[in-house]
Amino acid sequence: MSIPSSPRAVPAAPAVEPEPAPARLDLVALPGLPLIRPGDDLAGLLASAVIAVGGAAPGDVLVLAQKIVSKAEGRYVDLAAVAPSAAAEALAAETDKDARLVEVILRESRRVVRHSRHVLIVEHRCGFVMANAGIDRSNVDPIEGSDPVLLLPEDADASAARLHHALSARLGVPIAVIVSDSFGRPWRNGTVGVALGAAGLPAVRDLRGEPDLYGRPLRVTETGFADEIAAAASLLMGQGAEGRPAVLVRGLAPAGPPRPATDLIRGSTEDLFR
Amino acid sequence: MSIPSSPRAVPAAPAVEPEPAPARLDLVALPGLPLIRPGDDLAGLLASAVIAVGGAAPGDVLVLAQKIVSKAEGRYVDLAAVAPSAAAEALAAETDKDARLVEVILRESRRVVRHSRHVLIVEHRCGFVMANAGIDRSNVDPIEGSDPVLLLPEDADASAARLHHALSARLGVPIAVIVSDSFGRPWRNGTVGVALGAAGLPAVRDLRGEPDLYGRPLRVTETGFADEIAAAASLLMGQGAEGRPAVLVRGLAPAGPPRPATDLIRGSTEDLFR
């Protein structure tokens, strides 16, 4: 490859004054949350935990592991009471999964996107393309005589909005909320945090029309803002212990009018991989 | 859906003592870095910038936007000197892109994964599945009479390793390094930070064998650790201004033996979407 022929040519000064990005970001995992049960006042428990770490500041974002939202909403299904359909039985045989679990996954899905042995990737009824419709068997309280699994919230954006309003009211400060989960992804190993629901911030940020350093239009037009925040929070949440399902994020600059997390879901006509 | 029949059954105490995840994470964008030129002593410039924010602590991770690494390594190509092949011309017509740019993209790629109007997703020679082989026209210093574009580093893991060793030596403290970029992804809108190179930490963390709260084996076995750190740092880097290409991350707990970022790339035989 060649280096431009004018060595060390001094670049022209940037054509526009760059907008400063925030200089620091601080994340704190909220301590002291109890194991969440159906019907718990999650906003109340979270507000107390935020106060215990010093309260909220304008611009704060609270990231909540989907699990505690689903638990508070009672989103349990007892597999012991599920009768698998023929379709579920067939798919269970191909994927080497429990047929009752596959039945529940199918009930939560629009369609199957890909499957193979041990892998079942679906389009969730809310639009997310994800493994197993997000249904979780780990970290679900074992109850004698039943086999509970935990579904995703009915509508994670709506859950985020309710919590956003309740927490902002209780804390006296606008506090955005993200409901997060960990997804696998094509082409790359390992799961990363992503946003299922969001309220009080733009889940997708539109940079269209913003210039680069030299005044030329940027080619990347959108960033997955809420996904990046969810990934950051995931670093503090841990995995096996699941002891830290709520993370407060401070320092994000105001990012524009709110947009829900469903805006992060690529339309199937634009998606080359559906 | 049904709630388990034994209401408010108190879950058994966790079978194992949960391993504490770190309680806080602090990210600082390093100020004062000049625009980087080919041949610059990047480790020296970064070390000075880290010292300017108070120095490094054991466990710190420095995330660097791929662009400054590529620039220091002189990874420029002048499109004005590129003669497009017939294959590039044909692909350029289908994707509505500059044929010389497409030629350079193809030279940096093993193969084309998907393409459509305005979209060209390739398997980069290093294995990453990404748009345009990561080649950037934005924020590249304009030089009279030429049309430079910037390639990815030749080997981002090797770049990360060199910088990790040089910085750790200069700062007197082991400091891990991630070379990051922003990728689009299937199924979801917006770009997010990902790790192209990593040294001094495990880019993928293996949780295999770790129990959940109740002692049952976890089903998710790997997390995209370096990708999550890159996404977090991306929140501070900004986009158009690109004024903050280096972010120091403090507070991550020791995560195990180092693994390079190429471990994040899913093998093509396991990947259902290649």
PDB file of N, CA and C in Angstrom, chain A residues 1-2 8 18 22-27 29 38 75-77 114 129 139-141 185 187-193 195 207 212-214 216 222-224 227-228 234 236 239 241 263-264 266 271-273, chain B residues 1-2 8 18 22-27 29 38 75-77 114 129 139-141 185 187-193 195 207 212-214 216 222-224 227-228 234 236 239 241 263-266 271-273:
ATOM      1  N   MET A   1       0.843  -1.198   0.000  1.00  0.00           N
ATOM      2  CA  MET A   1       0.000   0.000   0.000  1.00  0.00           C
ATOM      3  C   MET A   1       0.873   1.241   0.000  1.00  0.00           C
ATOM      4  N   SER A   2       0.369   2.356  -0.429  1.00  0.00           N
ATOM      5  CA  SER A   2       1.231   3.535  -0.597  1.00  0.00           C
ATOM      6  C   SER A   2       0.845   4.607   0.395  1.00  0.00           C
ATOM      7  N   ARG A   8       3.845  13.961   5.492  1.00  0.00           N
ATOM      8  CA  ARG A   8       3.556  14.794   6.646  1.00  0.00           C
ATOM      9  C   ARG A   8       2.832  16.096   6.248  1.00  0.00           C
ATOM     10  N   PRO A  18     -15.787  20.428  16.609  1.00  0.00           N
ATOM     11  CA  PRO A  18     -16.354  19.133  17.009  1.00  0.00           C
ATOM     12  C   PRO A  18     -17.197  19.268  18.280  1.00  0.00           C
ATOM     13  N   PRO A  22     -18.814  13.149  26.005  1.00  0.00           N
ATOM     14  CA  PRO A  22     -18.557  13.221  27.446  1.00  0.00           C
ATOM     15  C   PRO A  22     -17.186  12.653  27.767  1.00  0.00           C
ATOM     16  N   ALA A  23     -16.511  13.251  28.740  1.00  0.00           N
ATOM     17  CA  ALA A  23     -15.162  12.831  29.051  1.00  0.00           C
ATOM     18  C   ALA A  23     -15.092  11.613  29.969  1.00  0.00           C
ATOM     19  N   ARG A  24     -16.133  11.355  30.756  1.00  0.00           N
ATOM     20  CA  ARG A  24     -16.089  10.185  31.616  1.00  0.00           C
ATOM     21  C   ARG A  24     -17.441   9.548  31.825  1.00  0.00           C
ATOM     22  N   LEU A  25     -17.379   8.297  32.151  1.00  0.00           N
ATOM     23  CA  LEU A  25     -18.567   7.481  32.361  1.00  0.00           C
ATOM     24  C   LEU A  25     -18.337   6.656  33.616  1.00  0.00           C
ATOM     25  N   ASP A  26     -19.321   6.646  34.507  1.00  0.00           N
ATOM     26  CA  ASP A  26     -19.187   5.862  35.731  1.00  0.00           C
ATOM     27  C   ASP A  26     -20.365   4.920  35.853  1.00  0.00           C
ATOM     28  N   LEU A  27     -20.070   3.668  36.115  1.00  0.00           N
ATOM     29  CA  LEU A  27     -21.121   2.662  36.271  1.00  0.00           C
ATOM     30  C   LEU A  27     -21.031   2.071  37.673  1.00  0.00           C
ATOM     31  N   ALA A  29     -22.925  -0.887  40.155  1.00  0.00           N
ATOM     32  CA  ALA A  29     -23.910  -1.954  40.326  1.00  0.00           C
ATOM     33  C   ALA A  29     -24.640  -1.718  41.643  1.00  0.00           C
ATOM     34  N   PRO A  38     -42.871 -12.411  41.915  1.00  0.00           N
ATOM     35  CA  PRO A  38     -44.014 -11.845  41.183  1.00  0.00           C
ATOM     36  C   PRO A  38     -44.800 -10.867  42.049  1.00  0.00           C
ATOM     37  N   ARG A  75     -43.711 -13.572  34.900  1.00  0.00           N
ATOM     38  CA  ARG A  75     -43.686 -14.164  33.564  1.00  0.00           C
ATOM     39  C   ARG A  75     -43.168 -15.616  33.588  1.00  0.00           C
ATOM     40  N   TYR A  76     -43.674 -16.381  34.538  1.00  0.00           N
ATOM     41  CA  TYR A  76     -43.281 -17.781  34.664  1.00  0.00           C
ATOM     42  C   TYR A  76     -44.230 -18.689  33.891  1.00  0.00           C
ATOM     43  N   VAL A  77     -43.688 -19.777  33.388  1.00  0.00           N
ATOM     44  CA  VAL A  77     -44.493 -20.881  32.872  1.00  0.00           C
ATOM     45  C   VAL A  77     -43.967 -22.156  33.516  1.00  0.00           C
ATOM     46  N   ARG A 114     -33.310 -20.079  12.379  1.00  0.00           N
ATOM     47  CA  ARG A 114     -32.328 -21.126  12.091  1.00  0.00           C
ATOM     48  C   ARG A 114     -32.388 -22.138  13.228  1.00  0.00           C
ATOM     49  N   VAL A 129     -34.479 -11.143  17.139  1.00  0.00           N
ATOM     50  CA  VAL A 129     -33.977 -12.416  16.638  1.00  0.00           C
ATOM     51  C   VAL A 129     -32.980 -12.917  17.683  1.00  0.00           C
ATOM     52  N   ASN A 139     -31.047 -19.815  37.016  1.00  0.00           N
ATOM     53  CA  ASN A 139     -31.333 -18.760  37.989  1.00  0.00           C
ATOM     54  C   ASN A 139     -32.828 -18.548  38.219  1.00  0.00           C
ATOM     55  N   VAL A 140     -33.627 -19.602  37.940  1.00  0.00           N
ATOM     56  CA  VAL A 140     -35.055 -19.507  38.233  1.00  0.00           C
ATOM     57  C   VAL A 140     -35.300 -20.320  39.485  1.00  0.00           C
ATOM     58  N   ASP A 141     -35.922 -19.694  40.477  1.00  0.00           N
ATOM     59  CA  ASP A 141     -36.114 -20.324  41.787  1.00  0.00           C
ATOM     60  C   ASP A 141     -36.762 -21.700  41.655  1.00  0.00           C
ATOM     61  N   ARG A 185     -24.626 -13.928  18.894  1.00  0.00           N
ATOM     62  CA  ARG A 185     -24.744 -13.231  17.614  1.00  0.00           C
ATOM     63  C   ARG A 185     -24.047 -14.043  16.538  1.00  0.00           C
ATOM     64  N   TRP A 187     -21.478 -14.837  13.580  1.00  0.00           N
ATOM     65  CA  TRP A 187     -20.101 -14.503  13.204  1.00  0.00           C
ATOM     66  C   TRP A 187     -19.160 -14.310  14.389  1.00  0.00           C
ATOM     67  N   ARG A 188     -19.698 -14.113  15.577  1.00  0.00           N
ATOM     68  CA  ARG A 188     -18.833 -13.827  16.723  1.00  0.00           C
ATOM     69  C   ARG A 188     -19.229 -14.682  17.921  1.00  0.00           C
ATOM     70  N   ASN A 189     -18.224 -15.179  18.618  1.00  0.00           N
ATOM     71  CA  ASN A 189     -18.437 -16.001  19.804  1.00  0.00           C
ATOM     72  C   ASN A 189     -18.805 -15.146  21.001  1.00  0.00           C
ATOM     73  N   GLY A 190     -19.445 -15.760  21.961  1.00  0.00           N
ATOM     74  CA  GLY A 190     -19.733 -15.075  23.214  1.00  0.00           C
ATOM     75  C   GLY A 190     -21.002 -14.244  23.148  1.00  0.00           C
ATOM     76  N   THR A 191     -21.635 -14.070  24.297  1.00  0.00           N
ATOM     77  CA  THR A 191     -22.821 -13.214  24.354  1.00  0.00           C
ATOM     78  C   THR A 191     -22.407 -11.803  24.736  1.00  0.00           C
ATOM     79  N   VAL A 192     -23.244 -10.838  24.371  1.00  0.00           N
ATOM     80  CA  VAL A 192     -23.033  -9.449  24.784  1.00  0.00           C
ATOM     81  C   VAL A 192     -24.352  -8.870  25.235  1.00  0.00           C
ATOM     82  N   GLY A 193     -24.298  -7.871  26.091  1.00  0.00           N
ATOM     83  CA  GLY A 193     -25.521  -7.208  26.523  1.00  0.00           C
ATOM     84  C   GLY A 193     -26.173  -6.468  25.384  1.00  0.00           C
ATOM     85  N   ALA A 195     -30.142  -4.244  24.414  1.00  0.00           N
ATOM     86  CA  ALA A 195     -31.321  -3.607  24.976  1.00  0.00           C
ATOM     87  C   ALA A 195     -32.594  -4.225  24.398  1.00  0.00           C
ATOM     88  N   LEU A 207     -27.058   9.825  13.461  1.00  0.00           N
ATOM     89  CA  LEU A 207     -25.992  10.802  13.235  1.00  0.00           C
ATOM     90  C   LEU A 207     -26.076  11.404  11.841  1.00  0.00           C
ATOM     91  N   ASP A 212     -17.963  14.845   9.597  1.00  0.00           N
ATOM     92  CA  ASP A 212     -16.762  14.344  10.261  1.00  0.00           C
ATOM     93  C   ASP A 212     -15.843  15.533  10.552  1.00  0.00           C
ATOM     94  N   LEU A 213     -14.647  15.231  10.978  1.00  0.00           N
ATOM     95  CA  LEU A 213     -13.686  16.281  11.336  1.00  0.00           C
ATOM     96  C   LEU A 213     -13.459  17.277  10.198  1.00  0.00           C
ATOM     97  N   TYR A 214     -13.624  16.820   8.966  1.00  0.00           N
ATOM     98  CA  TYR A 214     -13.299  17.651   7.803  1.00  0.00           C
ATOM     99  C   TYR A 214     -14.542  18.141   7.090  1.00  0.00           C
ATOM    100  N   ARG A 216     -17.063  16.458   5.963  1.00  0.00           N
ATOM    101  CA  ARG A 216     -17.736  15.559   5.013  1.00  0.00           C
ATOM    102  C   ARG A 216     -18.803  14.753   5.750  1.00  0.00           C
ATOM    103  N   GLU A 222     -26.188   5.573  12.020  1.00  0.00           N
ATOM    104  CA  GLU A 222     -26.876   5.264  13.274  1.00  0.00           C
ATOM    105  C   GLU A 222     -25.960   4.484  14.213  1.00  0.00           C
ATOM    106  N   THR A 223     -26.091   4.761  15.489  1.00  0.00           N
ATOM    107  CA  THR A 223     -25.383   3.924  16.456  1.00  0.00           C
ATOM    108  C   THR A 223     -26.388   3.230  17.367  1.00  0.00           C
ATOM    109  N   GLY A 224     -26.043   2.027  17.774  1.00  0.00           N
ATOM    110  CA  GLY A 224     -26.899   1.234  18.662  1.00  0.00           C
ATOM    111  C   GLY A 224     -26.671   1.657  20.108  1.00  0.00           C
ATOM    112  N   ASP A 227     -27.837  -0.429  23.025  1.00  0.00           N
ATOM    113  CA  ASP A 227     -27.105  -1.703  23.047  1.00  0.00           C
ATOM    114  C   ASP A 227     -25.722  -1.516  23.661  1.00  0.00           C
ATOM    115  N   GLU A 228     -25.071  -0.409  23.334  1.00  0.00           N
ATOM    116  CA  GLU A 228     -23.735  -0.165  23.909  1.00  0.00           C
ATOM    117  C   GLU A 228     -23.830   0.059  25.413  1.00  0.00           C
ATOM    118  N   SER A 234     -23.497  -4.848  31.363  1.00  0.00           N
ATOM    119  CA  SER A 234     -23.317  -6.298  31.455  1.00  0.00           C
ATOM    120  C   SER A 234     -21.977  -6.665  32.094  1.00  0.00           C
ATOM    121  N   LEU A 236     -20.674  -5.377  34.580  1.00  0.00           N
ATOM    122  CA  LEU A 236     -20.818  -5.339  36.038  1.00  0.00           C
ATOM    123  C   LEU A 236     -21.832  -6.346  36.558  1.00  0.00           C
ATOM    124  N   GLN A 239     -22.457 -13.136  35.677  1.00  0.00           N
ATOM    125  CA  GLN A 239     -23.229 -14.141  34.959  1.00  0.00           C
ATOM    126  C   GLN A 239     -23.803 -15.162  35.916  1.00  0.00           C
ATOM    127  N   ALA A 241     -23.365 -15.648  39.206  1.00  0.00           N
ATOM    128  CA  ALA A 241     -23.843 -15.147  40.493  1.00  0.00           C
ATOM    129  C   ALA A 241     -25.147 -14.386  40.328  1.00  0.00           C
ATOM    130  N   ASP A 263     -36.890   0.177  17.942  1.00  0.00           N
ATOM    131  CA  ASP A 263     -36.225   0.842  16.819  1.00  0.00           C
ATOM    132  C   ASP A 263     -34.876   0.205  16.508  1.00  0.00           C
ATOM    133  N   LEU A 264     -34.339  -0.583  17.436  1.00  0.00           N
ATOM    134  CA  LEU A 264     -33.071  -1.279  17.203  1.00  0.00           C
ATOM    135  C   LEU A 264     -33.261  -2.521  16.328  1.00  0.00           C
ATOM    136  N   ARG A 266     -33.951  -4.435  13.168  1.00  0.00           N
ATOM    137  CA  ARG A 266     -33.910  -4.166  11.737  1.00  0.00           C
ATOM    138  C   ARG A 266     -35.141  -4.778  11.073  1.00  0.00           C
ATOM    139  N   ASP A 271     -33.113  -6.571   6.141  1.00  0.00           N
ATOM    140  CA  ASP A 271     -32.149  -7.450   6.787  1.00  0.00           C
ATOM    141  C   ASP A 271     -31.707  -8.538   5.806  1.00  0.00           C
ATOM    142  N   LEU A 272     -30.445  -8.559   5.482  1.00  0.00           N
ATOM    143  CA  LEU A 272     -29.943  -9.531   4.508  1.00  0.00           C
ATOM    144  C   LEU A 272     -29.762 -10.927   5.105  1.00  0.00           C
ATOM    145  N   PHE A 273     -30.003 -11.072   6.411  1.00  0.00           N
ATOM    146  CA  PHE A 273     -29.701 -12.337   7.065  1.00  0.00           C
ATOM    147  C   PHE A 273     -30.909 -12.999   7.696  1.00  0.00           C
TER     148      PHE A 273
ATOM    149  N   MET B   1     -50.109 -17.772  30.899  1.00  0.00           N
ATOM    150  CA  MET B   1     -49.043 -18.477  31.597  1.00  0.00           C
ATOM    151  C   MET B   1     -49.355 -18.629  33.079  1.00  0.00           C
ATOM    152  N   SER B   2     -48.757 -19.610  33.744  1.00  0.00           N
ATOM    153  CA  SER B   2     -49.155 -19.898  35.124  1.00  0.00           C
ATOM    154  C   SER B   2     -48.027 -19.557  36.079  1.00  0.00           C
ATOM    155  N   ARG B   8     -45.141 -17.714  46.662  1.00  0.00           N
ATOM    156  CA  ARG B   8     -44.092 -17.136  47.506  1.00  0.00           C
ATOM    157  C   ARG B   8     -43.263 -18.217  48.205  1.00  0.00           C
ATOM    158  N   PRO B  18     -21.755 -16.962  45.660  1.00  0.00           N
ATOM    159  CA  PRO B  18     -21.528 -16.309  44.365  1.00  0.00           C
ATOM    160  C   PRO B  18     -20.203 -15.542  44.354  1.00  0.00           C
ATOM    161  N   PRO B  22     -17.352  -7.063  39.896  1.00  0.00           N
ATOM    162  CA  PRO B  22     -16.889  -5.751  40.370  1.00  0.00           C
ATOM    163  C   PRO B  22     -18.067  -4.816  40.593  1.00  0.00           C
ATOM    164  N   ALA B  23     -17.981  -3.971  41.617  1.00  0.00           N
ATOM    165  CA  ALA B  23     -19.107  -3.121  41.935  1.00  0.00           C
ATOM    166  C   ALA B  23     -19.139  -1.847  41.115  1.00  0.00           C
ATOM    167  N   ARG B  24     -18.008  -1.375  40.586  1.00  0.00           N
ATOM    168  CA  ARG B  24     -18.054  -0.177  39.770  1.00  0.00           C
ATOM    169  C   ARG B  24     -17.033  -0.191  38.654  1.00  0.00           C
ATOM    170  N   LEU B  25     -17.349   0.594  37.654  1.00  0.00           N
ATOM    171  CA  LEU B  25     -16.528   0.685  36.466  1.00  0.00           C
ATOM    172  C   LEU B  25     -16.413   2.157  36.115  1.00  0.00           C
ATOM    173  N   ASP B  26     -15.204   2.621  35.852  1.00  0.00           N
ATOM    174  CA  ASP B  26     -15.016   4.022  35.478  1.00  0.00           C
ATOM    175  C   ASP B  26     -14.280   4.097  34.158  1.00  0.00           C
ATOM    176  N   LEU B  27     -14.806   4.898  33.269  1.00  0.00           N
ATOM    177  CA  LEU B  27     -14.200   5.062  31.951  1.00  0.00           C
ATOM    178  C   LEU B  27     -13.825   6.527  31.769  1.00  0.00           C
ATOM    179  N   ALA B  29     -12.085   9.202  28.861  1.00  0.00           N
ATOM    180  CA  ALA B  29     -11.535   9.430  27.527  1.00  0.00           C
ATOM    181  C   ALA B  29     -10.254  10.243  27.681  1.00  0.00           C
ATOM    182  N   PRO B  38       1.524   8.611  10.203  1.00  0.00           N
ATOM    183  CA  PRO B  38       2.318   7.392  10.019  1.00  0.00           C
ATOM    184  C   PRO B  38       3.676   7.528  10.697  1.00  0.00           C
ATOM    185  N   ARG B  75      -1.293   2.686   7.348  1.00  0.00           N
ATOM    186  CA  ARG B  75      -2.130   1.769   6.573  1.00  0.00           C
ATOM    187  C   ARG B  75      -3.019   2.499   5.550  1.00  0.00           C
ATOM    188  N   TYR B  76      -2.415   3.462   4.875  1.00  0.00           N
ATOM    189  CA  TYR B  76      -3.144   4.225   3.859  1.00  0.00           C
ATOM    190  C   TYR B  76      -2.994   3.584   2.481  1.00  0.00           C
ATOM    191  N   VAL B  77      -4.035   3.743   1.675  1.00  0.00           N
ATOM    192  CA  VAL B  77      -3.942   3.443   0.255  1.00  0.00           C
ATOM    193  C   VAL B  77      -4.508   4.646  -0.485  1.00  0.00           C
ATOM    194  N   ARG B 114     -22.242 -11.018   1.754  1.00  0.00           N
ATOM    195  CA  ARG B 114     -23.529 -10.553   1.232  1.00  0.00           C
ATOM    196  C   ARG B 114     -23.289  -9.203   0.551  1.00  0.00           C
ATOM    197  N   VAL B 129     -16.224 -10.633   9.950  1.00  0.00           N
ATOM    198  CA  VAL B 129     -17.279 -10.426   8.962  1.00  0.00           C
ATOM    199  C   VAL B 129     -17.792  -9.009   9.185  1.00  0.00           C
ATOM    200  N   ASN B 139     -12.906  11.003   8.146  1.00  0.00           N
ATOM    201  CA  ASN B 139     -11.882  11.359   9.127  1.00  0.00           C
ATOM    202  C   ASN B 139     -10.475  10.996   8.694  1.00  0.00           C
ATOM    203  N   VAL B 140     -10.290  10.878   7.369  1.00  0.00           N
ATOM    204  CA  VAL B 140      -8.939  10.626   6.869  1.00  0.00           C
ATOM    205  C   VAL B 140      -8.424  11.934   6.316  1.00  0.00           C
ATOM    206  N   ASP B 141      -7.250  12.345   6.788  1.00  0.00           N
ATOM    207  CA  ASP B 141      -6.712  13.652   6.418  1.00  0.00           C
ATOM    208  C   ASP B 141      -6.693  13.837   4.902  1.00  0.00           C
ATOM    209  N   ARG B 185     -24.504  -4.882  12.356  1.00  0.00           N
ATOM    210  CA  ARG B 185     -24.765  -6.297  12.637  1.00  0.00           C
ATOM    211  C   ARG B 185     -26.090  -6.700  12.017  1.00  0.00           C
ATOM    212  N   TRP B 187     -29.833  -8.121  11.870  1.00  0.00           N
ATOM    213  CA  TRP B 187     -31.033  -8.122  12.697  1.00  0.00           C
ATOM    214  C   TRP B 187     -31.212  -6.866  13.547  1.00  0.00           C
ATOM    215  N   ARG B 188     -30.173  -6.091  13.739  1.00  0.00           N
ATOM    216  CA  ARG B 188     -30.278  -4.917  14.608  1.00  0.00           C
ATOM    217  C   ARG B 188     -29.677  -3.700  13.922  1.00  0.00           C
ATOM    218  N   ASN B 189     -30.362  -2.567  14.103  1.00  0.00           N
ATOM    219  CA  ASN B 189     -29.909  -1.304  13.538  1.00  0.00           C
ATOM    220  C   ASN B 189     -28.790  -0.704  14.367  1.00  0.00           C
ATOM    221  N   GLY B 190     -28.024   0.166  13.740  1.00  0.00           N
ATOM    222  CA  GLY B 190     -26.996   0.892  14.461  1.00  0.00           C
ATOM    223  C   GLY B 190     -25.701   0.103  14.593  1.00  0.00           C
ATOM    224  N   THR B 191     -24.600   0.830  14.710  1.00  0.00           N
ATOM    225  CA  THR B 191     -23.310   0.173  14.922  1.00  0.00           C
ATOM    226  C   THR B 191     -23.023   0.109  16.412  1.00  0.00           C
ATOM    227  N   VAL B 192     -22.191  -0.840  16.798  1.00  0.00           N
ATOM    228  CA  VAL B 192     -21.735  -0.933  18.181  1.00  0.00           C
ATOM    229  C   VAL B 192     -20.242  -1.202  18.180  1.00  0.00           C
ATOM    230  N   GLY B 193     -19.577  -0.823  19.238  1.00  0.00           N
ATOM    231  CA  GLY B 193     -18.146  -1.080  19.368  1.00  0.00           C
ATOM    232  C   GLY B 193     -17.874  -2.570  19.476  1.00  0.00           C
ATOM    233  N   ALA B 195     -14.309  -5.539  19.397  1.00  0.00           N
ATOM    234  CA  ALA B 195     -12.863  -5.659  19.534  1.00  0.00           C
ATOM    235  C   ALA B 195     -12.265  -6.347  18.306  1.00  0.00           C
ATOM    236  N   LEU B 207     -17.240 -19.356  30.712  1.00  0.00           N
ATOM    237  CA  LEU B 207     -17.911 -19.571  31.991  1.00  0.00           C
ATOM    238  C   LEU B 207     -18.279 -21.033  32.182  1.00  0.00           C
ATOM    239  N   ASP B 212     -24.918 -21.661  38.392  1.00  0.00           N
ATOM    240  CA  ASP B 212     -25.772 -20.510  38.652  1.00  0.00           C
ATOM    241  C   ASP B 212     -26.019 -20.410  40.157  1.00  0.00           C
ATOM    242  N   LEU B 213     -26.931 -19.551  40.548  1.00  0.00           N
ATOM    243  CA  LEU B 213     -27.232 -19.323  41.957  1.00  0.00           C
ATOM    244  C   LEU B 213     -27.619 -20.621  42.670  1.00  0.00           C
ATOM    245  N   TYR B 214     -28.188 -21.554  41.922  1.00  0.00           N
ATOM    246  CA  TYR B 214     -28.709 -22.775  42.545  1.00  0.00           C
ATOM    247  C   TYR B 214     -27.845 -23.988  42.252  1.00  0.00           C
ATOM    248  N   ARG B 216     -26.793 -25.134  39.418  1.00  0.00           N
ATOM    249  CA  ARG B 216     -26.959 -25.824  38.136  1.00  0.00           C
ATOM    250  C   ARG B 216     -26.008 -25.226  37.104  1.00  0.00           C
ATOM    251  N   GLU B 222     -20.008 -18.712  27.119  1.00  0.00           N
ATOM    252  CA  GLU B 222     -18.960 -17.734  26.796  1.00  0.00           C
ATOM    253  C   GLU B 222     -19.552 -16.330  26.733  1.00  0.00           C
ATOM    254  N   THR B 223     -18.771 -15.349  27.196  1.00  0.00           N
ATOM    255  CA  THR B 223     -19.194 -13.961  26.988  1.00  0.00           C
ATOM    256  C   THR B 223     -18.159 -13.246  26.120  1.00  0.00           C
ATOM    257  N   GLY B 224     -18.670 -12.332  25.316  1.00  0.00           N
ATOM    258  CA  GLY B 224     -17.818 -11.537  24.422  1.00  0.00           C
ATOM    259  C   GLY B 224     -17.207 -10.378  25.189  1.00  0.00           C
ATOM    260  N   ASP B 227     -15.602  -7.419  23.468  1.00  0.00           N
ATOM    261  CA  ASP B 227     -16.614  -6.687  22.698  1.00  0.00           C
ATOM    262  C   ASP B 227     -17.423  -5.775  23.619  1.00  0.00           C
ATOM    263  N   GLU B 228     -17.755  -6.258  24.798  1.00  0.00           N
ATOM    264  CA  GLU B 228     -18.526  -5.427  25.730  1.00  0.00           C
ATOM    265  C   GLU B 228     -17.698  -4.233  26.202  1.00  0.00           C
ATOM    266  N   SER B 234     -16.874   2.884  23.326  1.00  0.00           N
ATOM    267  CA  SER B 234     -17.453   3.564  22.171  1.00  0.00           C
ATOM    268  C   SER B 234     -18.399   4.693  22.603  1.00  0.00           C
ATOM    269  N   LEU B 236     -17.942   6.777  24.825  1.00  0.00           N
ATOM    270  CA  LEU B 236     -17.150   7.984  25.098  1.00  0.00           C
ATOM    271  C   LEU B 236     -16.392   8.489  23.873  1.00  0.00           C
ATOM    272  N   GLN B 239     -18.473  10.087  17.519  1.00  0.00           N
ATOM    273  CA  GLN B 239     -18.464   9.589  16.153  1.00  0.00           C
ATOM    274  C   GLN B 239     -17.887  10.629  15.203  1.00  0.00           C
ATOM    275  N   ALA B 241     -16.956  13.806  15.672  1.00  0.00           N
ATOM    276  CA  ALA B 241     -15.822  14.573  16.161  1.00  0.00           C
ATOM    277  C   ALA B 241     -14.562  13.723  16.217  1.00  0.00           C
ATOM    278  N   ASP B 263     -10.160 -15.004  18.842  1.00  0.00           N
ATOM    279  CA  ASP B 263     -11.017 -16.008  19.488  1.00  0.00           C
ATOM    280  C   ASP B 263     -12.484 -15.604  19.481  1.00  0.00           C
ATOM    281  N   LEU B 264     -12.758 -14.325  19.231  1.00  0.00           N
ATOM    282  CA  LEU B 264     -14.143 -13.849  19.150  1.00  0.00           C
ATOM    283  C   LEU B 264     -14.783 -14.200  17.805  1.00  0.00           C
ATOM    284  N   ILE B 265     -13.963 -14.592  16.841  1.00  0.00           N
ATOM    285  CA  ILE B 265     -14.508 -14.855  15.504  1.00  0.00           C
ATOM    286  C   ILE B 265     -14.993 -16.297  15.455  1.00  0.00           C
ATOM    287  N   ARG B 266     -16.260 -16.448  15.174  1.00  0.00           N
ATOM    288  CA  ARG B 266     -16.861 -17.780  15.128  1.00  0.00           C
ATOM    289  C   ARG B 266     -16.335 -18.517  13.904  1.00  0.00           C
ATOM    290  N   ASP B 271     -20.837 -21.462  12.233  1.00  0.00           N
ATOM    291  CA  ASP B 271     -21.634 -20.257  12.044  1.00  0.00           C
ATOM    292  C   ASP B 271     -22.790 -20.549  11.098  1.00  0.00           C
ATOM    293  N   LEU B 272     -23.996 -20.412  11.569  1.00  0.00           N
ATOM    294  CA  LEU B 272     -25.159 -20.728  10.756  1.00  0.00           C
ATOM    295  C   LEU B 272     -25.501 -19.631   9.749  1.00  0.00           C
ATOM    296  N   PHE B 273     -24.740 -18.523   9.794  1.00  0.00           N
ATOM    297  CA  PHE B 273     -25.115 -17.378   8.977  1.00  0.00           C
ATOM    298  C   PHE B 273     -24.044 -16.963   7.977  1.00  0.00           C
TER     299      PHE B 273
END
